[in-house]
Short mmCIF file of N, CA and C in Angstrom, two decimals:
data_model
loop_
_atom_site.label_atom_id
_atom_site.label_comp_id
_atom_site.label_asym_id
_atom_site.label_seq_id
_atom_site.Cartn_x
_atom_site.Cartn_y
_atom_site.Cartn_z
N MET G 1 0.84 -1.16 0.00
CA MET G 1 0.00 0.00 0.00
C MET G 1 0.89 1.23 0.00
N ARG G 2 0.58 2.20 -0.81
CA ARG G 2 1.39 3.42 -0.89
C ARG G 2 1.10 4.31 0.32
N ASP G 3 2.10 5.11 0.73
CA ASP G 3 1.93 6.00 1.88
C ASP G 3 0.80 6.99 1.66
N GLY G 4 0.63 7.49 0.45
CA GLY G 4 -0.44 8.44 0.17
C GLY G 4 -1.80 7.83 0.42
N ALA G 5 -1.99 6.59 -0.04
CA ALA G 5 -3.27 5.91 0.17
C ALA G 5 -3.51 5.67 1.65
N ALA G 6 -2.46 5.29 2.37
CA ALA G 6 -2.60 5.06 3.80
C ALA G 6 -2.98 6.34 4.52
N GLY G 7 -2.37 7.45 4.11
CA GLY G 7 -2.69 8.74 4.72
C GLY G 7 -4.13 9.14 4.46
N ARG G 8 -4.58 8.92 3.23
CA ARG G 8 -5.98 9.25 2.91
C ARG G 8 -6.93 8.39 3.71
N ARG G 9 -6.61 7.10 3.86
CA ARG G 9 -7.48 6.23 4.64
C ARG G 9 -7.48 6.64 6.10
N GLY G 10 -6.32 7.01 6.63
CA GLY G 10 -6.25 7.47 8.01
C GLY G 10 -7.07 8.74 8.21
N ALA G 11 -6.99 9.67 7.24
CA ALA G 11 -7.78 10.89 7.31
C ALA G 11 -9.27 10.57 7.22
N ALA G 12 -9.62 9.62 6.36
CA ALA G 12 -11.03 9.22 6.24
C ALA G 12 -11.52 8.63 7.54
N GLY G 13 -10.69 7.84 8.21
CA GLY G 13 -11.08 7.27 9.49
C GLY G 13 -11.29 8.34 10.54
N ALA G 14 -10.40 9.34 10.57
CA ALA G 14 -10.55 10.45 11.52
C ALA G 14 -11.83 11.23 11.23
N GLU G 15 -12.13 11.43 9.95
CA GLU G 15 -13.35 12.14 9.57
C GLU G 15 -14.58 11.35 10.02
N LEU G 16 -14.54 10.03 9.86
CA LEU G 16 -15.66 9.19 10.27
C LEU G 16 -15.87 9.30 11.78
N VAL G 17 -14.80 9.24 12.55
CA VAL G 17 -14.93 9.35 14.01
C VAL G 17 -15.52 10.70 14.38
N GLU G 18 -15.10 11.78 13.71
CA GLU G 18 -15.68 13.10 13.98
C GLU G 18 -17.18 13.09 13.71
N GLN G 19 -17.59 12.48 12.61
CA GLN G 19 -19.02 12.41 12.29
C GLN G 19 -19.77 11.58 13.32
N LEU G 20 -19.16 10.53 13.81
CA LEU G 20 -19.82 9.68 14.80
C LEU G 20 -20.00 10.40 16.12
N ASP G 21 -19.17 11.40 16.39
CA ASP G 21 -19.28 12.17 17.63
C ASP G 21 -20.07 13.45 17.44
N GLY G 22 -20.46 13.75 16.21
CA GLY G 22 -21.11 15.01 15.90
C GLY G 22 -22.53 15.12 16.42
N PRO G 23 -23.09 16.32 16.31
CA PRO G 23 -24.42 16.58 16.83
C PRO G 23 -25.54 15.85 16.08
N GLY G 24 -25.29 15.40 14.85
CA GLY G 24 -26.32 14.73 14.07
C GLY G 24 -26.44 13.23 14.35
N ARG G 25 -25.58 12.70 15.22
CA ARG G 25 -25.61 11.26 15.50
C ARG G 25 -26.88 10.92 16.28
N PRO G 26 -27.54 9.83 15.92
CA PRO G 26 -28.73 9.40 16.67
C PRO G 26 -28.36 9.12 18.12
N PRO G 27 -29.28 9.35 19.06
CA PRO G 27 -28.96 9.14 20.47
C PRO G 27 -28.64 7.67 20.77
N ALA G 28 -27.65 7.47 21.65
CA ALA G 28 -27.20 6.13 22.00
C ALA G 28 -27.54 5.76 23.44
N GLU G 29 -28.02 6.70 24.21
CA GLU G 29 -28.30 6.44 25.62
C GLU G 29 -29.63 7.05 26.01
N GLY G 30 -30.17 6.56 27.10
CA GLY G 30 -31.40 7.12 27.63
C GLY G 30 -32.63 6.61 26.91
N GLY G 31 -33.75 7.21 27.24
CA GLY G 31 -35.03 6.80 26.69
C GLY G 31 -35.18 7.05 25.21
N SER G 32 -34.40 7.97 24.66
CA SER G 32 -34.50 8.27 23.23
C SER G 32 -33.46 7.52 22.39
N ALA G 33 -32.71 6.59 23.01
CA ALA G 33 -31.69 5.83 22.29
C ALA G 33 -32.32 5.05 21.14
N THR G 34 -31.61 5.02 20.04
CA THR G 34 -32.07 4.26 18.87
C THR G 34 -31.08 3.13 18.60
N PRO G 35 -31.51 2.05 17.95
CA PRO G 35 -30.56 0.98 17.61
C PRO G 35 -29.37 1.50 16.79
N MET G 36 -29.62 2.41 15.85
CA MET G 36 -28.52 2.96 15.05
C MET G 36 -27.58 3.78 15.91
N GLY G 37 -28.11 4.55 16.84
CA GLY G 37 -27.26 5.33 17.73
C GLY G 37 -26.36 4.45 18.58
N VAL G 38 -26.93 3.36 19.10
CA VAL G 38 -26.15 2.42 19.91
C VAL G 38 -25.08 1.77 19.04
N PHE G 39 -25.45 1.34 17.84
CA PHE G 39 -24.48 0.73 16.92
C PHE G 39 -23.32 1.69 16.62
N LEU G 40 -23.65 2.92 16.27
CA LEU G 40 -22.61 3.89 15.93
C LEU G 40 -21.70 4.18 17.11
N ALA G 41 -22.28 4.37 18.29
CA ALA G 41 -21.49 4.76 19.46
C ALA G 41 -20.72 3.61 20.08
N ARG G 42 -21.34 2.44 20.14
CA ARG G 42 -20.74 1.34 20.90
C ARG G 42 -20.01 0.31 20.05
N ILE G 43 -20.28 0.29 18.75
CA ILE G 43 -19.65 -0.71 17.89
C ILE G 43 -18.78 -0.05 16.83
N LEU G 44 -19.38 0.75 15.97
CA LEU G 44 -18.63 1.30 14.84
C LEU G 44 -17.55 2.28 15.29
N ARG G 45 -17.87 3.18 16.22
CA ARG G 45 -16.87 4.16 16.64
C ARG G 45 -15.65 3.49 17.26
N PRO G 46 -15.81 2.60 18.25
CA PRO G 46 -14.61 1.97 18.82
C PRO G 46 -13.84 1.14 17.79
N PHE G 47 -14.56 0.44 16.91
CA PHE G 47 -13.89 -0.38 15.91
C PHE G 47 -13.07 0.47 14.96
N SER G 48 -13.65 1.55 14.47
CA SER G 48 -12.95 2.36 13.47
C SER G 48 -11.90 3.27 14.10
N ALA G 49 -11.97 3.51 15.40
CA ALA G 49 -10.97 4.35 16.06
C ALA G 49 -9.81 3.55 16.65
N TYR G 50 -9.93 2.22 16.68
CA TYR G 50 -8.90 1.39 17.31
C TYR G 50 -7.60 1.42 16.53
N ALA G 51 -6.52 1.61 17.24
CA ALA G 51 -5.18 1.54 16.65
C ALA G 51 -4.31 0.72 17.59
N PRO G 52 -3.93 -0.49 17.20
CA PRO G 52 -3.13 -1.33 18.10
C PRO G 52 -1.78 -0.70 18.40
N THR G 53 -1.38 -0.82 19.65
CA THR G 53 -0.09 -0.26 20.06
C THR G 53 0.90 -1.34 20.46
N ALA G 54 0.39 -2.50 20.81
CA ALA G 54 1.26 -3.59 21.24
C ALA G 54 1.89 -4.26 20.02
N PRO G 55 3.08 -4.81 20.19
CA PRO G 55 3.69 -5.53 19.06
C PRO G 55 2.88 -6.78 18.73
N LEU G 56 3.01 -7.23 17.51
CA LEU G 56 2.31 -8.44 17.09
C LEU G 56 2.82 -9.64 17.87
N PRO G 57 1.93 -10.57 18.19
CA PRO G 57 2.39 -11.79 18.86
C PRO G 57 3.24 -12.60 17.90
N PRO G 58 4.11 -13.45 18.44
CA PRO G 58 4.91 -14.27 17.54
C PRO G 58 4.01 -15.21 16.73
N GLY G 59 4.43 -15.50 15.54
CA GLY G 59 3.65 -16.39 14.67
C GLY G 59 3.03 -15.61 13.53
N ARG G 60 2.17 -16.27 12.84
CA ARG G 60 1.58 -15.73 11.62
C ARG G 60 0.23 -15.09 11.93
N LEU G 61 -0.02 -13.92 11.40
CA LEU G 61 -1.29 -13.24 11.57
C LEU G 61 -1.82 -12.88 10.19
N THR G 62 -3.07 -13.23 9.94
CA THR G 62 -3.74 -12.86 8.70
C THR G 62 -5.05 -12.18 9.08
N ILE G 63 -5.25 -10.99 8.56
CA ILE G 63 -6.49 -10.25 8.77
C ILE G 63 -7.34 -10.46 7.53
N ALA G 64 -8.63 -10.70 7.74
CA ALA G 64 -9.51 -11.03 6.62
C ALA G 64 -10.76 -10.19 6.62
N ALA G 65 -11.38 -10.10 5.44
CA ALA G 65 -12.68 -9.44 5.27
C ALA G 65 -13.41 -10.15 4.15
N GLY G 66 -14.70 -9.97 4.09
CA GLY G 66 -15.50 -10.58 3.05
C GLY G 66 -15.36 -9.85 1.73
N GLU G 67 -15.20 -10.59 0.64
CA GLU G 67 -15.04 -9.94 -0.67
C GLU G 67 -16.29 -9.16 -1.06
N GLY G 68 -17.45 -9.57 -0.54
CA GLY G 68 -18.68 -8.85 -0.81
C GLY G 68 -18.76 -7.52 -0.07
N SER G 69 -17.82 -7.27 0.82
CA SER G 69 -17.80 -6.03 1.60
C SER G 69 -16.80 -5.01 1.06
N ARG G 70 -16.17 -5.31 -0.08
CA ARG G 70 -15.18 -4.37 -0.64
C ARG G 70 -15.76 -2.97 -0.75
N GLY G 71 -14.96 -2.01 -0.36
CA GLY G 71 -15.37 -0.62 -0.42
C GLY G 71 -16.10 -0.14 0.82
N GLN G 72 -16.54 -1.04 1.67
CA GLN G 72 -17.24 -0.66 2.88
C GLN G 72 -16.24 -0.41 4.00
N VAL G 73 -16.66 0.32 5.03
CA VAL G 73 -15.75 0.79 6.06
C VAL G 73 -15.04 -0.36 6.79
N LEU G 74 -15.72 -1.43 7.10
CA LEU G 74 -15.04 -2.50 7.85
C LEU G 74 -14.01 -3.23 6.99
N HIS G 75 -14.30 -3.41 5.71
CA HIS G 75 -13.33 -4.03 4.79
C HIS G 75 -12.12 -3.12 4.64
N ARG G 76 -12.36 -1.83 4.42
CA ARG G 76 -11.24 -0.88 4.27
C ARG G 76 -10.40 -0.83 5.53
N THR G 77 -11.05 -0.88 6.69
CA THR G 77 -10.33 -0.85 7.96
C THR G 77 -9.45 -2.09 8.12
N ALA G 78 -10.00 -3.25 7.80
CA ALA G 78 -9.23 -4.49 7.92
C ALA G 78 -8.02 -4.47 6.97
N GLU G 79 -8.25 -4.03 5.74
CA GLU G 79 -7.16 -3.98 4.76
C GLU G 79 -6.08 -2.98 5.19
N PHE G 80 -6.51 -1.83 5.69
CA PHE G 80 -5.56 -0.82 6.16
C PHE G 80 -4.74 -1.34 7.34
N LEU G 81 -5.42 -1.99 8.29
CA LEU G 81 -4.73 -2.51 9.47
C LEU G 81 -3.69 -3.56 9.09
N ALA G 82 -4.04 -4.44 8.16
CA ALA G 82 -3.07 -5.45 7.71
C ALA G 82 -1.84 -4.77 7.10
N GLY G 83 -2.06 -3.76 6.29
CA GLY G 83 -0.93 -3.04 5.70
C GLY G 83 -0.10 -2.33 6.75
N ARG G 84 -0.76 -1.72 7.71
CA ARG G 84 -0.05 -0.99 8.75
C ARG G 84 0.78 -1.92 9.64
N LEU G 85 0.23 -3.11 9.91
CA LEU G 85 0.95 -4.06 10.76
C LEU G 85 1.94 -4.91 9.98
N GLY G 86 1.88 -4.84 8.65
CA GLY G 86 2.78 -5.64 7.83
C GLY G 86 2.44 -7.11 7.84
N CYS G 87 1.18 -7.43 8.01
CA CYS G 87 0.77 -8.83 8.00
C CYS G 87 -0.10 -9.11 6.78
N ALA G 88 -0.44 -10.36 6.60
CA ALA G 88 -1.20 -10.76 5.42
C ALA G 88 -2.65 -10.28 5.52
N PHE G 89 -3.24 -10.04 4.35
CA PHE G 89 -4.66 -9.72 4.25
C PHE G 89 -5.26 -10.66 3.22
N THR G 90 -6.42 -11.20 3.54
CA THR G 90 -7.09 -12.07 2.58
C THR G 90 -8.58 -11.77 2.62
N GLU G 91 -9.25 -12.18 1.56
CA GLU G 91 -10.70 -12.04 1.48
C GLU G 91 -11.34 -13.42 1.50
N PHE G 92 -12.47 -13.51 2.17
CA PHE G 92 -13.25 -14.72 2.18
C PHE G 92 -14.50 -14.51 1.33
N PRO G 93 -15.07 -15.59 0.82
CA PRO G 93 -16.27 -15.46 -0.01
C PRO G 93 -17.42 -14.79 0.75
N GLY G 94 -18.17 -13.99 0.04
CA GLY G 94 -19.34 -13.34 0.62
C GLY G 94 -18.99 -12.07 1.34
N GLY G 95 -19.95 -11.61 2.11
CA GLY G 95 -19.77 -10.40 2.89
C GLY G 95 -19.80 -10.73 4.37
N HIS G 96 -20.62 -10.01 5.10
CA HIS G 96 -20.71 -10.17 6.55
C HIS G 96 -21.19 -11.57 6.93
N LEU G 97 -22.02 -12.17 6.12
CA LEU G 97 -22.55 -13.49 6.43
C LEU G 97 -22.03 -14.56 5.46
N GLY G 98 -20.79 -14.44 5.07
CA GLY G 98 -20.20 -15.38 4.12
C GLY G 98 -20.26 -16.82 4.56
N THR G 99 -20.17 -17.05 5.87
CA THR G 99 -20.23 -18.43 6.36
C THR G 99 -21.60 -19.05 6.13
N LEU G 100 -22.64 -18.24 6.11
CA LEU G 100 -23.99 -18.75 5.88
C LEU G 100 -24.34 -18.85 4.40
N HIS G 101 -23.92 -17.84 3.64
CA HIS G 101 -24.30 -17.79 2.22
C HIS G 101 -23.39 -18.61 1.32
N HIS G 102 -22.15 -18.84 1.73
CA HIS G 102 -21.18 -19.59 0.93
C HIS G 102 -20.40 -20.55 1.83
N PRO G 103 -21.07 -21.48 2.50
CA PRO G 103 -20.38 -22.29 3.52
C PRO G 103 -19.24 -23.13 2.98
N VAL G 104 -19.41 -23.76 1.84
CA VAL G 104 -18.35 -24.63 1.31
C VAL G 104 -17.16 -23.80 0.86
N GLU G 105 -17.43 -22.75 0.08
CA GLU G 105 -16.34 -21.88 -0.40
C GLU G 105 -15.63 -21.21 0.77
N PHE G 106 -16.40 -20.79 1.78
CA PHE G 106 -15.81 -20.15 2.95
C PHE G 106 -14.91 -21.14 3.69
N ALA G 107 -15.39 -22.36 3.90
CA ALA G 107 -14.59 -23.38 4.59
C ALA G 107 -13.31 -23.68 3.82
N ASP G 108 -13.40 -23.76 2.50
CA ASP G 108 -12.20 -24.01 1.69
C ASP G 108 -11.19 -22.87 1.85
N ALA G 109 -11.68 -21.63 1.79
CA ALA G 109 -10.79 -20.47 1.92
C ALA G 109 -10.18 -20.41 3.32
N LEU G 110 -10.98 -20.70 4.34
CA LEU G 110 -10.47 -20.69 5.71
C LEU G 110 -9.41 -21.77 5.90
N THR G 111 -9.67 -22.96 5.38
CA THR G 111 -8.70 -24.06 5.48
C THR G 111 -7.38 -23.67 4.82
N GLU G 112 -7.47 -23.09 3.65
CA GLU G 112 -6.25 -22.68 2.94
C GLU G 112 -5.51 -21.59 3.70
N THR G 113 -6.24 -20.67 4.30
CA THR G 113 -5.61 -19.58 5.06
C THR G 113 -4.92 -20.11 6.31
N LEU G 114 -5.53 -21.07 6.97
CA LEU G 114 -4.97 -21.60 8.22
C LEU G 114 -3.91 -22.67 8.02
N ARG G 115 -3.83 -23.21 6.82
CA ARG G 115 -2.84 -24.26 6.55
C ARG G 115 -1.44 -23.67 6.70
N PRO G 116 -0.58 -24.34 7.45
CA PRO G 116 0.79 -23.83 7.60
C PRO G 116 1.52 -23.84 6.26
N PRO G 117 2.44 -22.89 6.09
CA PRO G 117 3.19 -22.88 4.83
C PRO G 117 4.03 -24.15 4.69
N ALA G 118 4.20 -24.59 3.46
CA ALA G 118 5.01 -25.79 3.20
C ALA G 118 6.45 -25.52 3.63
N ARG G 119 7.03 -26.51 4.28
CA ARG G 119 8.42 -26.38 4.71
C ARG G 119 9.34 -26.80 3.56
N ALA G 120 10.40 -26.06 3.43
CA ALA G 120 11.39 -26.40 2.42
C ALA G 120 12.20 -27.61 2.88
N THR G 121 12.47 -28.51 1.98
CA THR G 121 13.27 -29.68 2.34
C THR G 121 14.73 -29.40 2.03
N ALA G 122 15.58 -29.92 2.90
CA ALA G 122 17.03 -29.65 2.73
C ALA G 122 17.66 -30.65 1.84
#
């Protein structure tokens, strides 16, 4: 990923967080709370604002998103995070419910992703 693209995505994420905290956000607490307000405040905002600070654990890490979610905020966030951490990124069949809509293809992709790399023989 090029630095310019990463910068634009980071700026887009900051803009999204500003919008989520803005006065137009549906209420998330109290008697006037709405499901969308709760989702934006308690799920989307923390997810899109998260920036890991700890080093990666030893071993292999692959971050994934559904191919049907390309262009959406969670897919872009996953792809950006993989690039920022220097780890692998892969797509699984379908979108948010890929395991339900494409169970065989999803299982095949998951198996391939989790399979350890072939060892070189001496």
